[in-house]
């Protein structure tokens, strides 16, 4: 498969780098600043699964001449509109767009622009960030991509994708219920993002305070209520796992939104929390803790210099 990785950030750079390392036909669509850095230093990965320095095939939006088989999309949600314009020329009639953005709003935007058939469902599980030297640093050892047709069918094109991703240096799994898995991840992201950003601390710091663990569970229950009302009730196994993670004493667990906030960077408040709250409200679900976190983040966001 000819694969176009849109962005060489913490997620796209990590998984795209592993695919390139495994010998897949991978090209990265990057902006000029990142292209210059990658041209000089290569793509550098620091990981418990092995460090790497890779020389990549890079392309700009103006240089895309023919469609790709797969567009792997991992930009931040607030950069999606610009990214769609950049990779539009890479999308042909048989191109699969594999987004691993957070939430669900991106699915609506992508299908409106490129059609229902082009867009598959995707979930990404990785904790990584770009450090001050431009290296991609993996913060924990989990690394997984999950993908599937949004209607649950197992199609030849998804089987081809699955065969391509197997053995590429990370966990890869074809799902027949990808929408449920996307919603379950959204529950986790909304809950963890809300509690760590609202409390400005790690899970360990939050649960060390009297009432902190109970507040974490209350936030998780609000999120689960939204997903349930929207027709995607999280399984007991998933909720139990999230409960353990969000109440673990001494845990250094944080959310990517909290890490972005700590850096003074833009956050995905509208896409992870705002849209989530709106969907719950449409079904009569009240979410006071999620809403408090969302308003808090919007106040922070509105103070940032305009991009």
mmCIF file of C-alpha atoms in Angstrom:
data_model
loop_
_atom_site.group_PDB
_atom_site.id
_atom_site.type_symbol
_atom_site.label_atom_id
_atom_site.label_comp_id
_atom_site.label_asym_id
_atom_site.label_seq_id
_atom_site.Cartn_x
_atom_site.Cartn_y
_atom_site.Cartn_z
ATOM 1 C CA UNK A 1 0.000 0.000 0.000
ATOM 2 C CA UNK A 2 1.092 3.562 -0.714
ATOM 3 C CA UNK A 3 0.600 5.324 2.592
ATOM 4 C CA UNK A 4 0.499 9.065 3.207
ATOM 5 C CA UNK A 5 1.067 10.127 6.797
ATOM 6 C CA UNK A 6 -0.469 13.547 7.380
ATOM 7 C CA UNK A 7 1.775 15.182 9.927
ATOM 8 C CA UNK A 8 4.964 13.948 11.587
ATOM 9 C CA UNK A 9 3.957 14.865 15.104
ATOM 10 C CA UNK A 10 3.860 12.766 18.239
ATOM 11 C CA UNK A 11 1.344 10.245 16.842
ATOM 12 C CA UNK A 12 1.758 10.320 13.055
ATOM 13 C CA UNK A 13 5.513 10.526 13.378
ATOM 14 C CA UNK A 14 5.622 7.566 15.745
ATOM 15 C CA UNK A 15 3.407 5.143 13.831
ATOM 16 C CA UNK A 16 4.560 6.395 10.430
ATOM 17 C CA UNK A 17 8.141 6.021 11.554
ATOM 18 C CA UNK A 18 7.561 2.444 12.648
ATOM 19 C CA UNK A 19 5.899 1.667 9.303
ATOM 20 C CA UNK A 20 8.848 3.178 7.439
ATOM 21 C CA UNK A 21 11.257 1.236 9.636
ATOM 22 C CA UNK A 22 9.363 -1.963 8.719
ATOM 23 C CA UNK A 23 9.847 -1.253 5.013
ATOM 24 C CA UNK A 24 6.372 0.007 4.130
ATOM 25 C CA UNK A 25 5.873 2.557 1.342
ATOM 26 C CA UNK A 26 5.369 5.620 3.519
ATOM 27 C CA UNK A 27 5.428 9.309 2.608
ATOM 28 C CA UNK A 28 4.982 12.143 5.092
ATOM 29 C CA UNK A 29 2.994 15.285 4.318
ATOM 30 C CA UNK A 30 4.526 17.981 6.501
ATOM 31 C CA UNK A 31 4.686 21.732 6.795
ATOM 32 C CA UNK A 32 7.900 23.567 5.765
ATOM 33 C CA UNK A 33 9.275 24.070 9.275
ATOM 34 C CA UNK A 34 8.930 20.414 10.214
ATOM 35 C CA UNK A 35 10.225 19.367 6.785
ATOM 36 C CA UNK A 36 13.403 21.376 7.322
ATOM 37 C CA UNK A 37 13.963 19.826 10.738
ATOM 38 C CA UNK A 38 13.373 16.299 9.447
ATOM 39 C CA UNK A 39 15.621 16.919 6.465
ATOM 40 C CA UNK A 40 18.461 17.978 8.723
ATOM 41 C CA UNK A 41 18.093 15.533 11.614
ATOM 42 C CA UNK A 42 15.859 12.723 10.353
ATOM 43 C CA UNK A 43 12.882 11.428 12.284
ATOM 44 C CA UNK A 44 14.159 10.581 15.740
ATOM 45 C CA UNK A 45 12.178 8.234 17.983
ATOM 46 C CA UNK A 46 12.979 7.596 21.646
ATOM 47 C CA UNK A 47 11.014 4.577 22.819
ATOM 48 C CA UNK A 48 11.026 1.638 25.256
ATOM 49 C CA UNK A 49 10.489 -0.484 22.122
ATOM 50 C CA UNK A 50 13.724 0.749 20.572
ATOM 51 C CA UNK A 51 15.124 4.087 19.438
ATOM 52 C CA UNK A 52 15.347 4.966 15.769
ATOM 53 C CA UNK A 53 16.670 7.636 13.426
ATOM 54 C CA UNK A 54 14.964 7.494 10.036
ATOM 55 C CA UNK A 55 15.359 9.253 6.720
ATOM 56 C CA UNK A 56 11.857 9.861 5.379
ATOM 57 C CA UNK A 57 10.145 10.510 2.069
ATOM 58 C CA UNK A 58 8.596 13.973 2.448
ATOM 59 C CA UNK A 59 6.055 15.770 0.292
ATOM 60 C CA UNK A 60 4.317 19.139 0.401
ATOM 61 C CA UNK A 61 0.658 19.699 -0.459
ATOM 62 C CA UNK A 62 1.615 21.222 -3.813
ATOM 63 C CA UNK A 63 3.712 18.182 -4.742
ATOM 64 C CA UNK A 64 0.977 15.539 -4.376
ATOM 65 C CA UNK A 65 0.330 14.294 -7.893
ATOM 66 C CA UNK A 66 -1.538 10.989 -7.576
ATOM 67 C CA UNK A 67 -3.886 9.390 -5.051
ATOM 68 C CA UNK A 68 -2.594 7.205 -2.223
ATOM 69 C CA UNK A 69 -4.090 3.934 -1.031
ATOM 70 C CA UNK A 70 -4.208 5.124 2.576
ATOM 71 C CA UNK A 71 -4.184 8.532 4.226
ATOM 72 C CA UNK A 72 -3.280 8.182 7.903
ATOM 73 C CA UNK A 73 -4.575 11.295 9.626
ATOM 74 C CA UNK A 74 -3.365 12.186 13.109
ATOM 75 C CA UNK A 75 -3.374 15.975 13.288
ATOM 76 C CA UNK A 76 -4.853 17.859 16.215
ATOM 77 C CA UNK A 77 -8.569 18.461 15.776
ATOM 78 C CA UNK A 78 -8.164 22.228 15.509
ATOM 79 C CA UNK A 79 -5.862 21.707 12.508
ATOM 80 C CA UNK A 80 -8.229 19.400 10.618
ATOM 81 C CA UNK A 81 -9.729 21.951 8.217
ATOM 82 C CA UNK A 82 -6.314 23.055 6.962
ATOM 83 C CA UNK A 83 -5.107 19.439 6.775
ATOM 84 C CA UNK A 84 -8.071 18.410 4.594
ATOM 85 C CA UNK A 85 -7.141 21.089 2.101
ATOM 86 C CA UNK A 86 -3.523 19.933 2.160
ATOM 87 C CA UNK A 87 -4.165 16.232 1.493
ATOM 88 C CA UNK A 88 -7.238 16.539 -0.762
ATOM 89 C CA UNK A 89 -5.221 15.745 -3.898
ATOM 90 C CA UNK A 90 -4.130 12.445 -2.318
ATOM 91 C CA UNK A 91 -7.706 11.143 -2.109
ATOM 92 C CA UNK A 92 -8.951 9.100 -5.055
ATOM 93 C CA UNK A 93 -12.007 6.887 -5.495
ATOM 94 C CA UNK A 94 -10.399 3.944 -3.684
ATOM 95 C CA UNK A 95 -8.408 5.872 -1.065
ATOM 96 C CA UNK A 96 -9.035 5.013 2.579
ATOM 97 C CA UNK A 97 -8.813 7.838 5.089
ATOM 98 C CA UNK A 98 -7.766 6.410 8.464
ATOM 99 C CA UNK A 99 -8.253 9.125 11.104
ATOM 100 C CA UNK A 100 -7.159 8.673 14.702
ATOM 101 C CA UNK A 101 -8.320 12.062 15.958
ATOM 102 C CA UNK A 102 -10.133 12.306 19.263
ATOM 103 C CA UNK A 103 -13.896 12.487 19.552
ATOM 104 C CA UNK A 104 -16.367 12.186 16.670
ATOM 105 C CA UNK A 105 -16.655 15.593 15.034
ATOM 106 C CA UNK A 106 -13.851 14.788 12.603
ATOM 107 C CA UNK A 107 -15.893 11.922 11.154
ATOM 108 C CA UNK A 108 -18.680 14.346 10.271
ATOM 109 C CA UNK A 109 -16.251 16.776 8.633
ATOM 110 C CA UNK A 110 -14.317 14.128 6.711
ATOM 111 C CA UNK A 111 -17.383 12.341 5.343
ATOM 112 C CA UNK A 112 -18.929 15.637 4.289
ATOM 113 C CA UNK A 113 -15.764 16.534 2.361
ATOM 114 C CA UNK A 114 -14.706 13.149 0.953
ATOM 115 C CA UNK A 115 -17.821 10.948 1.164
ATOM 116 C CA UNK A 116 -18.940 8.137 3.466
ATOM 117 C CA UNK A 117 -17.006 5.402 1.646
ATOM 118 C CA UNK A 118 -13.600 7.031 2.001
ATOM 119 C CA UNK A 119 -13.572 7.281 5.805
ATOM 120 C CA UNK A 120 -12.941 4.301 8.075
ATOM 121 C CA UNK A 121 -12.978 4.307 11.865
ATOM 122 C CA UNK A 122 -9.818 4.344 13.909
ATOM 123 C CA UNK A 123 -8.526 4.308 17.466
ATOM 124 C CA UNK A 124 -4.969 5.035 18.500
ATOM 125 C CA UNK A 125 -3.477 4.170 21.864
ATOM 126 C CA UNK A 126 -0.079 5.729 22.478
ATOM 127 C CA UNK A 127 1.427 8.233 24.891
ATOM 128 C CA UNK A 128 4.043 10.279 23.074
ATOM 129 C CA UNK A 129 5.197 13.843 22.675
ATOM 130 C CA UNK A 130 7.709 15.900 20.745
ATOM 131 C CA UNK A 131 10.490 17.206 22.967
ATOM 132 C CA UNK A 132 12.361 20.492 22.619
ATOM 133 C CA UNK A 133 14.861 18.839 20.264
ATOM 134 C CA UNK A 134 12.105 17.726 17.883
ATOM 135 C CA UNK A 135 12.379 14.064 18.860
ATOM 136 C CA UNK A 136 9.305 11.870 19.316
ATOM 137 C CA UNK A 137 9.434 10.489 22.848
ATOM 138 C CA UNK A 138 7.191 7.574 23.787
ATOM 139 C CA UNK A 139 6.126 8.032 27.424
ATOM 140 C CA UNK A 140 4.705 4.545 28.085
ATOM 141 C CA UNK A 141 5.059 1.137 26.484
ATOM 142 C CA UNK A 142 1.538 0.728 25.040
ATOM 143 C CA UNK A 143 1.220 1.308 21.282
ATOM 144 C CA UNK A 144 -1.812 0.168 19.333
ATOM 145 C CA UNK A 145 -3.836 1.011 16.249
ATOM 146 C CA UNK A 146 -7.394 -0.317 15.898
ATOM 147 C CA UNK A 147 -9.343 0.122 12.656
ATOM 148 C CA UNK A 148 -12.511 -1.025 10.962
ATOM 149 C CA UNK A 149 -15.375 -0.178 8.649
ATOM 150 C CA UNK A 150 -17.805 2.094 10.450
ATOM 151 C CA UNK A 151 -20.701 -0.222 9.583
ATOM 152 C CA UNK A 152 -18.934 -3.226 11.130
ATOM 153 C CA UNK A 153 -18.324 -5.155 7.904
ATOM 154 C CA UNK A 154 -15.063 -6.992 7.257
ATOM 155 C CA UNK A 155 -14.177 -5.844 3.742
ATOM 156 C CA UNK A 156 -11.278 -6.795 1.449
ATOM 157 C CA UNK A 157 -9.778 -3.317 1.749
ATOM 158 C CA UNK A 158 -9.690 -3.583 5.555
ATOM 159 C CA UNK A 159 -8.139 -7.030 5.309
ATOM 160 C CA UNK A 160 -5.453 -5.537 3.067
ATOM 161 C CA UNK A 161 -4.864 -2.759 5.585
ATOM 162 C CA UNK A 162 -4.696 -5.270 8.423
ATOM 163 C CA UNK A 163 -2.135 -7.363 6.549
ATOM 164 C CA UNK A 164 -0.027 -4.248 5.934
ATOM 165 C CA UNK A 165 -0.011 -3.158 9.571
ATOM 166 C CA UNK A 166 0.734 -6.558 11.096
ATOM 167 C CA UNK A 167 4.359 -6.922 12.155
ATOM 168 C CA UNK A 168 5.137 -3.228 11.734
ATOM 169 C CA UNK A 169 6.516 -2.795 15.244
ATOM 170 C CA UNK A 170 3.305 -1.999 17.131
ATOM 171 C CA UNK A 171 0.043 -3.719 18.046
ATOM 172 C CA UNK A 172 -2.530 -3.619 15.230
ATOM 173 C CA UNK A 173 -6.077 -4.986 15.291
ATOM 174 C CA UNK A 174 -9.011 -5.122 12.891
ATOM 175 C CA UNK A 175 -12.305 -4.378 14.673
ATOM 176 C CA UNK A 176 -15.865 -5.242 13.661
ATOM 177 C CA UNK A 177 -17.241 -2.724 16.198
ATOM 178 C CA UNK A 178 -14.990 0.278 15.702
ATOM 179 C CA UNK A 179 -17.626 2.910 16.515
ATOM 180 C CA UNK A 180 -18.135 1.382 19.965
ATOM 181 C CA UNK A 181 -14.376 1.391 20.513
ATOM 182 C CA UNK A 182 -14.119 5.009 19.375
ATOM 183 C CA UNK A 183 -16.829 6.017 21.848
ATOM 184 C CA UNK A 184 -15.182 4.084 24.664
ATOM 185 C CA UNK A 185 -11.933 5.888 24.006
ATOM 186 C CA UNK A 186 -13.832 9.193 23.941
ATOM 187 C CA UNK A 187 -15.240 8.407 27.396
ATOM 188 C CA UNK A 188 -11.708 7.822 28.657
ATOM 189 C CA UNK A 189 -10.304 10.955 27.002
ATOM 190 C CA UNK A 190 -13.110 13.217 28.166
ATOM 191 C CA UNK A 191 -12.870 11.906 31.733
ATOM 192 C CA UNK A 192 -9.088 11.978 32.036
ATOM 193 C CA UNK A 193 -8.821 15.309 30.220
ATOM 194 C CA UNK A 194 -11.501 16.903 32.378
ATOM 195 C CA UNK A 195 -10.132 15.799 35.751
ATOM 196 C CA UNK A 196 -6.440 16.465 35.074
ATOM 197 C CA UNK A 197 -7.037 19.846 33.429
ATOM 198 C CA UNK A 198 -9.615 20.996 35.970
ATOM 199 C CA UNK A 199 -7.472 19.939 38.930
ATOM 200 C CA UNK A 200 -4.156 20.826 37.221
ATOM 201 C CA UNK A 201 -2.447 17.640 38.307
ATOM 202 C CA UNK A 202 -1.631 14.018 37.672
ATOM 203 C CA UNK A 203 -4.012 11.273 38.748
ATOM 204 C CA UNK A 204 -1.693 10.491 41.659
ATOM 205 C CA UNK A 205 -1.752 14.101 42.837
ATOM 206 C CA UNK A 206 -5.535 14.267 42.534
ATOM 207 C CA UNK A 207 -6.305 11.050 44.444
ATOM 208 C CA UNK A 208 -3.832 12.016 47.181
ATOM 209 C CA UNK A 209 -6.241 14.803 48.174
ATOM 210 C CA UNK A 210 -9.338 13.941 50.235
ATOM 211 C CA UNK A 211 -12.242 13.523 47.839
ATOM 212 C CA UNK A 212 -10.004 13.378 44.766
ATOM 213 C CA UNK A 213 -10.679 9.749 43.874
ATOM 214 C CA UNK A 214 -14.423 10.244 44.306
ATOM 215 C CA UNK A 215 -14.321 13.282 42.029
ATOM 216 C CA UNK A 216 -12.491 11.249 39.369
ATOM 217 C CA UNK A 217 -15.200 8.588 39.505
ATOM 218 C CA UNK A 218 -17.939 11.229 39.300
ATOM 219 C CA UNK A 219 -16.365 12.621 36.124
ATOM 220 C CA UNK A 220 -16.117 9.128 34.631
ATOM 221 C CA UNK A 221 -19.772 8.453 35.474
ATOM 222 C CA UNK A 222 -20.821 11.645 33.688
ATOM 223 C CA UNK A 223 -18.903 10.599 30.593
ATOM 224 C CA UNK A 224 -20.330 7.087 30.646
ATOM 225 C CA UNK A 225 -23.841 8.543 30.900
ATOM 226 C CA UNK A 226 -23.276 10.607 27.738
ATOM 227 C CA UNK A 227 -22.026 7.617 25.738
ATOM 228 C CA UNK A 228 -24.889 5.452 26.988
ATOM 229 C CA UNK A 229 -27.487 8.045 26.018
ATOM 230 C CA UNK A 230 -25.939 8.257 22.543
ATOM 231 C CA UNK A 231 -26.264 4.499 22.074
ATOM 232 C CA UNK A 232 -22.710 3.425 22.933
ATOM 233 C CA UNK A 233 -22.825 2.227 26.532
ATOM 234 C CA UNK A 234 -19.292 1.408 27.707
ATOM 235 C CA UNK A 235 -18.788 -2.185 28.803
ATOM 236 C CA UNK A 236 -18.299 -2.968 32.476
ATOM 237 C CA UNK A 237 -14.803 -4.199 31.656
ATOM 238 C CA UNK A 238 -13.888 -0.863 30.062
ATOM 239 C CA UNK A 239 -15.396 1.170 32.909
ATOM 240 C CA UNK A 240 -13.596 -0.958 35.481
ATOM 241 C CA UNK A 241 -10.285 -0.435 33.693
ATOM 242 C CA UNK A 242 -10.828 3.322 33.511
ATOM 243 C CA UNK A 243 -11.863 3.454 37.188
ATOM 244 C CA UNK A 244 -8.676 1.704 38.258
ATOM 245 C CA UNK A 245 -6.532 3.983 36.085
ATOM 246 C CA UNK A 246 -8.220 7.180 37.300
ATOM 247 C CA UNK A 247 -7.977 6.336 41.011
ATOM 248 C CA UNK A 248 -4.510 4.773 41.186
ATOM 249 C CA UNK A 249 -2.439 6.157 44.097
ATOM 250 C CA UNK A 250 0.873 7.630 42.998
ATOM 251 C CA UNK A 251 -0.009 7.442 39.313
ATOM 252 C CA UNK A 252 1.806 9.802 36.943
ATOM 253 C CA UNK A 253 -1.039 9.472 34.415
ATOM 254 C CA UNK A 254 -2.139 12.683 32.704
ATOM 255 C CA UNK A 255 -4.014 13.572 29.524
ATOM 256 C CA UNK A 256 -2.548 14.994 26.338
ATOM 257 C CA UNK A 257 -4.737 18.070 26.873
ATOM 258 C CA UNK A 258 -3.135 18.617 30.269
ATOM 259 C CA UNK A 259 0.345 18.220 28.797
ATOM 260 C CA UNK A 260 -0.551 20.735 26.068
ATOM 261 C CA UNK A 261 -1.958 23.095 28.689
ATOM 262 C CA UNK A 262 1.252 22.867 30.727
ATOM 263 C CA UNK A 263 3.218 23.878 27.619
ATOM 264 C CA UNK A 264 0.943 26.859 26.913
ATOM 265 C CA UNK A 265 -0.158 25.197 23.663
ATOM 266 C CA UNK A 266 -3.652 25.064 22.117
ATOM 267 C CA UNK A 267 -5.945 22.342 23.477
ATOM 268 C CA UNK A 268 -8.703 20.244 21.924
ATOM 269 C CA UNK A 269 -11.357 21.457 24.343
ATOM 270 C CA UNK A 270 -14.090 21.925 21.732
ATOM 271 C CA UNK A 271 -13.596 18.499 20.185
ATOM 272 C CA UNK A 272 -12.978 16.341 23.262
ATOM 273 C CA UNK A 273 -15.294 18.086 25.736
ATOM 274 C CA UNK A 274 -17.483 20.662 23.972
ATOM 275 C CA UNK A 275 -18.898 18.298 21.348
ATOM 276 C CA UNK A 276 -19.220 15.526 23.946
ATOM 277 C CA UNK A 277 -21.235 17.764 26.284
ATOM 278 C CA UNK A 278 -23.466 18.928 23.407
ATOM 279 C CA UNK A 279 -24.273 15.357 22.373
ATOM 280 C CA UNK A 280 -25.154 14.466 25.942
ATOM 281 C CA UNK A 281 -27.288 17.585 26.367
ATOM 282 C CA UNK A 282 -29.252 16.657 23.225
ATOM 283 C CA UNK A 283 -30.294 13.492 25.078
ATOM 284 C CA UNK A 284 -31.048 15.270 28.362
ATOM 285 C CA UNK A 285 -27.795 14.297 30.125
ATOM 286 C CA UNK A 286 -26.442 16.914 32.546
ATOM 287 C CA UNK A 287 -22.659 17.056 32.941
ATOM 288 C CA UNK A 288 -21.717 19.765 35.473
ATOM 289 C CA UNK A 289 -18.155 18.547 36.073
ATOM 290 C CA UNK A 290 -17.376 18.109 32.381
ATOM 291 C CA UNK A 291 -18.883 21.522 31.711
ATOM 292 C CA UNK A 292 -16.753 23.129 34.440
ATOM 293 C CA UNK A 293 -13.637 21.635 32.853
ATOM 294 C CA UNK A 294 -14.718 22.758 29.393
ATOM 295 C CA UNK A 295 -15.369 26.367 30.477
ATOM 296 C CA UNK A 296 -12.048 26.389 32.317
ATOM 297 C CA UNK A 297 -10.224 25.241 29.189
ATOM 298 C CA UNK A 298 -12.039 27.702 26.954
ATOM 299 C CA UNK A 299 -10.990 30.558 29.223
ATOM 300 C CA UNK A 300 -7.412 29.314 28.900
ATOM 301 C CA UNK A 301 -7.767 28.836 25.127
ATOM 302 C CA UNK A 302 -9.203 32.307 24.555
ATOM 303 C CA UNK A 303 -6.186 33.871 26.277
ATOM 304 C CA UNK A 304 -3.757 32.333 23.796
ATOM 305 C CA UNK A 305 -2.456 34.420 20.881
ATOM 306 C CA UNK A 306 -4.530 33.878 17.758
ATOM 307 C CA UNK A 307 -2.932 31.374 15.366
#
